[in-house]
């Protein structure tokens, strides 16, 4: 079966709760809380989930993914396929048609020029676009008329649904951003904090790392939506406070990503004011290894750059030993319960793309010690290994969160058992995932030896996700630290295999290549050390209707359908 055949039926009709709504804004106000506070509302300048998802209330792509991972049109009239003629028989072009009468929230028309500009914005060589992997393999984007855009690929593209699809690849208004190309992107504060969009809401106030106020978009294409006139999007705090605000006090209507121990969530839910919703997708909690030297003794602008390989972690034996020392099943037990599964894969789903790699699931302390012995790291009198006068000492950072701090503590203990000295650091999530090029504490800048976080990919095809590890996606001062290749990993063989995936149509062959790429990052190199395949836990008030948890796109994907249960 070829992927192009499988994708013919990708477009899906999304069921909505429109019958429950009478008129736009009739249900008043809704309160949303994300314990990671947004720092920007331009998803092209941040790969932080909290930034992408808050922006999705305003900015929309041509098509999105529903809760089943199926494609459906947003700004497009339909999802182009081979059957409807939107995808060429040779798979080298895809043609999108915008819905007639679409307008931006300022009342101006949405045209093909905006789509083309969105591509030019993200692919500008000096822009440091965080979502550049979604535009891999494009030769040109051109307007056939005011409402029709043709994307031409450099080679047959079996999966043409990367660019302009999903919440990480939205359409931005050319008129607002046209002076923000390239190096100017970061300086366009007004546009980055208050984008003009086509979504159900518009920004009325944005206080970075704190709160966003929205109101209903009076030019939204469905005159009956959204049901809510205003939205408060509160950021910050921690997952426990967010959970209590919905499940116990009822102060908020929706809480995202309740990364809490199972007994804690159950205790909150017992209050009876809200409902916990959960689903598995592709969210993997993992440790990333820095392949470059983050030493503060290096000149500014050279820390964590390819100019200086990491003095310890460049040895695969050290990276593998660190992985072998971890008991992933115990991590699941203490952190997630039934909402987690131990994994060795960066890509745990869909099933056809998931490698059968299970080697890491068994903790092996003695094997880890033997590897470090082989690598020449000798235990010292204090238990910490040394080599050539250097201590085996690592800085391990992550965001501030109870589960993550529990993980840090127990992993530090396991690493101490094999002779590794570990310093722990936790950073406020709003800063850590914020993407501010001036901050030393972002996960992109990676001024640490190892760091831990989780993210996932839009839709069900992992190609753009795996393409994030290409050599040209490495963050650095030349791209405002916005590249997606957090590890600074560079392997020409990996790049070549990504290119092969991009032109492979046979779905079984695509799965084979994706598995190989996954294994190159994990069990072959230990650049990425997966820990837990996390089910998403969120919660909503019992008075909030229309909520459908979506692990394949923005969790706020259908806020236009939310309504108040009377």
Short mmCIF file of C-alpha atoms in Angstrom, two decimals, residues 158-372:
data_model
loop_
_atom_site.label_atom_id
_atom_site.label_comp_id
_atom_site.label_asym_id
_atom_site.label_seq_id
_atom_site.Cartn_x
_atom_site.Cartn_y
_atom_site.Cartn_z
CA UNK A 158 4.61 11.27 -0.51
CA UNK A 159 3.51 13.20 2.58
CA UNK A 160 2.79 16.76 1.39
CA UNK A 161 0.93 17.72 4.58
CA UNK A 162 3.73 19.40 6.51
CA UNK A 163 3.82 23.03 5.41
CA UNK A 164 0.74 25.07 6.42
CA UNK A 165 -0.71 22.10 8.32
CA UNK A 166 -1.11 21.92 12.10
CA UNK A 167 -0.71 24.53 14.82
CA UNK A 168 3.06 24.79 14.36
CA UNK A 169 2.70 25.96 10.75
CA UNK A 170 0.02 28.68 10.67
CA UNK A 171 -0.68 31.44 8.18
CA UNK A 172 0.45 34.88 9.34
CA UNK A 173 -0.67 38.18 7.87
CA UNK A 174 1.77 39.63 5.36
CA UNK A 175 0.70 43.21 6.04
CA UNK A 176 1.53 42.82 9.73
CA UNK A 177 4.80 40.90 9.43
CA UNK A 178 6.31 42.05 6.12
CA UNK A 179 8.88 44.25 7.88
CA UNK A 180 9.78 41.40 10.24
CA UNK A 181 11.71 39.12 7.91
CA UNK A 182 15.04 37.56 8.82
CA UNK A 183 17.10 39.26 11.49
CA UNK A 184 14.24 41.69 12.20
CA UNK A 185 11.91 38.90 13.34
CA UNK A 186 12.75 39.08 17.05
CA UNK A 187 12.40 42.87 17.16
CA UNK A 188 8.78 42.96 15.96
CA UNK A 189 7.33 42.92 19.46
CA UNK A 190 3.88 44.27 18.58
CA UNK A 191 3.34 41.60 15.92
CA UNK A 192 4.86 38.78 17.97
CA UNK A 193 2.77 39.64 21.02
CA UNK A 194 -0.45 40.55 19.22
CA UNK A 195 -0.72 38.72 15.90
CA UNK A 196 -3.69 39.45 13.66
CA UNK A 197 -5.30 36.13 12.88
CA UNK A 198 -8.28 34.26 11.49
CA UNK A 199 -9.01 32.17 14.59
CA UNK A 200 -11.97 32.49 16.95
CA UNK A 201 -10.29 35.00 19.25
CA UNK A 202 -8.17 38.16 19.12
CA UNK A 203 -5.58 39.36 21.61
CA UNK A 204 -6.60 42.36 23.69
CA UNK A 205 -3.75 42.26 26.22
CA UNK A 206 -0.61 40.16 26.56
CA UNK A 207 1.67 40.24 29.56
CA UNK A 208 4.49 37.83 28.70
CA UNK A 209 5.06 35.03 31.19
CA UNK A 210 1.83 35.96 32.96
CA UNK A 211 -1.56 36.39 31.34
CA UNK A 212 -3.27 36.89 27.98
CA UNK A 213 -6.71 38.42 27.50
CA UNK A 214 -8.69 37.57 24.39
CA UNK A 215 -12.06 38.55 23.01
CA UNK A 216 -14.21 36.94 20.33
CA UNK A 217 -13.11 37.65 16.77
CA UNK A 218 -16.05 39.59 15.33
CA UNK A 219 -14.88 38.66 11.83
CA UNK A 220 -14.68 34.93 12.50
CA UNK A 221 -16.05 32.94 9.57
CA UNK A 222 -18.84 31.25 11.56
CA UNK A 223 -21.25 33.94 12.82
CA UNK A 224 -22.45 31.69 15.66
CA UNK A 225 -18.98 31.10 17.08
CA UNK A 226 -17.19 31.31 19.41
CA UNK A 227 -19.72 30.93 22.22
CA UNK A 228 -17.45 32.77 24.64
CA UNK A 229 -17.13 36.55 24.40
CA UNK A 230 -13.84 36.71 26.30
CA UNK A 231 -11.02 34.46 27.44
CA UNK A 232 -8.46 34.75 30.19
CA UNK A 233 -5.40 32.62 29.52
CA UNK A 234 -3.40 32.50 32.75
CA UNK A 235 0.14 31.18 32.71
CA UNK A 236 2.63 30.20 35.35
CA UNK A 237 2.58 28.46 38.69
CA UNK A 238 2.79 24.70 38.67
CA UNK A 239 0.76 21.70 37.54
CA UNK A 240 -0.66 21.07 41.01
CA UNK A 241 -2.02 24.62 41.31
CA UNK A 242 -3.51 24.39 37.82
CA UNK A 243 -5.20 21.10 38.65
CA UNK A 244 -6.66 22.45 41.89
CA UNK A 245 -7.95 25.56 40.10
CA UNK A 246 -10.18 23.41 37.89
CA UNK A 247 -10.86 20.24 39.85
CA UNK A 248 -11.13 21.59 43.40
CA UNK A 249 -11.87 25.33 43.49
CA UNK A 250 -13.58 25.74 40.12
CA UNK A 251 -11.73 29.03 39.57
CA UNK A 252 -10.70 27.97 36.06
CA UNK A 253 -12.49 26.06 33.33
CA UNK A 254 -9.58 24.28 31.63
CA UNK A 255 -6.16 23.14 32.86
CA UNK A 256 -3.51 21.82 30.49
CA UNK A 257 -1.00 19.03 30.95
CA UNK A 258 -1.46 17.95 34.55
CA UNK A 259 1.94 16.38 34.93
CA UNK A 260 1.24 15.04 38.41
CA UNK A 261 1.53 11.75 40.24
CA UNK A 262 -1.58 9.54 39.73
CA UNK A 263 -2.69 9.68 43.38
CA UNK A 264 -2.48 13.48 43.37
CA UNK A 265 -4.74 13.76 40.32
CA UNK A 266 -7.20 11.26 41.77
CA UNK A 267 -7.39 13.21 45.00
CA UNK A 268 -8.18 16.43 43.15
CA UNK A 269 -10.80 14.81 40.93
CA UNK A 270 -12.60 13.52 44.01
CA UNK A 271 -13.76 17.09 44.73
CA UNK A 272 -16.26 16.66 41.89
CA UNK A 273 -15.97 20.05 40.21
CA UNK A 274 -14.14 18.93 37.10
CA UNK A 275 -13.29 16.04 34.83
CA UNK A 276 -9.84 14.66 34.03
CA UNK A 277 -9.36 13.77 30.37
CA UNK A 278 -6.47 11.77 28.99
CA UNK A 279 -5.10 10.21 25.82
CA UNK A 280 -1.84 8.84 24.46
CA UNK A 281 -0.14 10.39 21.47
CA UNK A 282 3.54 10.98 20.75
CA UNK A 283 4.60 12.87 23.89
CA UNK A 284 7.90 11.46 25.17
CA UNK A 285 9.67 12.60 28.33
CA UNK A 286 13.36 12.30 27.59
CA UNK A 287 16.90 13.35 28.36
CA UNK A 288 18.80 15.16 25.63
CA UNK A 289 22.59 14.95 25.51
CA UNK A 290 24.55 18.09 24.61
CA UNK A 291 27.15 17.24 21.98
CA UNK A 292 28.85 20.60 22.48
CA UNK A 293 30.67 22.17 25.39
CA UNK A 294 28.43 24.42 27.57
CA UNK A 295 31.31 25.58 29.79
CA UNK A 296 30.91 29.17 31.06
CA UNK A 297 34.68 29.51 30.66
CA UNK A 298 34.23 29.71 26.90
CA UNK A 299 33.74 33.11 25.22
CA UNK A 300 30.12 34.23 25.00
CA UNK A 301 28.72 33.15 21.66
CA UNK A 302 30.80 29.97 21.66
CA UNK A 303 29.19 28.08 24.56
CA UNK A 304 27.11 25.13 23.37
CA UNK A 305 28.14 25.65 19.76
CA UNK A 306 29.71 23.29 17.26
CA UNK A 307 33.02 25.12 17.69
CA UNK A 308 33.62 23.10 20.85
CA UNK A 309 32.71 19.38 21.11
CA UNK A 310 31.60 18.19 24.53
CA UNK A 311 34.64 16.98 26.53
CA UNK A 312 32.71 14.14 28.20
CA UNK A 313 29.54 13.34 26.26
CA UNK A 314 31.24 13.08 22.88
CA UNK A 315 32.07 9.51 23.95
CA UNK A 316 29.11 7.23 23.16
CA UNK A 317 30.14 4.90 25.98
CA UNK A 318 29.43 7.63 28.53
CA UNK A 319 26.06 8.44 26.97
CA UNK A 320 25.09 4.76 26.87
CA UNK A 321 26.16 4.24 30.48
CA UNK A 322 23.97 7.12 31.62
CA UNK A 323 21.02 5.52 29.84
CA UNK A 324 21.72 2.03 31.18
CA UNK A 325 21.69 3.29 34.79
CA UNK A 326 18.06 4.43 34.56
CA UNK A 327 15.09 2.32 35.68
CA UNK A 328 12.35 3.60 33.38
CA UNK A 329 9.65 1.37 34.83
CA UNK A 330 10.20 2.90 38.26
CA UNK A 331 10.00 6.38 36.74
CA UNK A 332 6.60 5.49 35.29
CA UNK A 333 5.44 4.17 38.65
CA UNK A 334 6.42 7.26 40.62
CA UNK A 335 5.51 9.83 37.99
CA UNK A 336 2.62 8.71 35.83
CA UNK A 337 1.05 5.37 36.74
CA UNK A 338 -1.38 4.24 34.04
CA UNK A 339 -0.79 7.54 32.19
CA UNK A 340 2.77 6.55 31.31
CA UNK A 341 4.65 3.76 29.58
CA UNK A 342 8.38 3.11 29.73
CA UNK A 343 9.90 3.61 26.28
CA UNK A 344 13.18 3.51 24.41
CA UNK A 345 11.70 5.35 21.41
CA UNK A 346 11.58 9.02 20.52
CA UNK A 347 8.70 8.11 18.16
CA UNK A 348 6.36 5.84 20.17
CA UNK A 349 3.36 6.12 17.85
CA UNK A 350 1.58 5.58 15.52
CA UNK A 351 2.26 1.87 15.90
CA UNK A 352 3.57 1.42 12.35
CA UNK A 353 6.36 3.93 13.03
CA UNK A 354 7.32 2.63 16.49
CA UNK A 355 10.54 0.61 16.68
CA UNK A 356 10.55 -2.64 18.66
CA UNK A 357 13.58 -1.32 20.53
CA UNK A 358 13.24 -2.49 24.14
CA UNK A 359 16.91 -2.80 25.17
CA UNK A 360 16.80 0.20 27.51
CA UNK A 361 13.85 -1.07 29.55
CA UNK A 362 16.07 -3.15 31.85
CA UNK A 363 18.25 -1.16 34.22
CA UNK A 364 21.88 -2.33 34.21
CA UNK A 365 24.03 -0.58 36.81
CA UNK A 366 26.90 -3.05 36.57
CA UNK A 367 26.93 -2.86 32.78
CA UNK A 368 27.03 0.93 32.98
CA UNK A 369 30.01 0.78 35.33
CA UNK A 370 31.83 -1.57 32.98
CA UNK A 371 31.30 0.81 30.07
CA UNK A 372 32.75 3.71 32.02
#
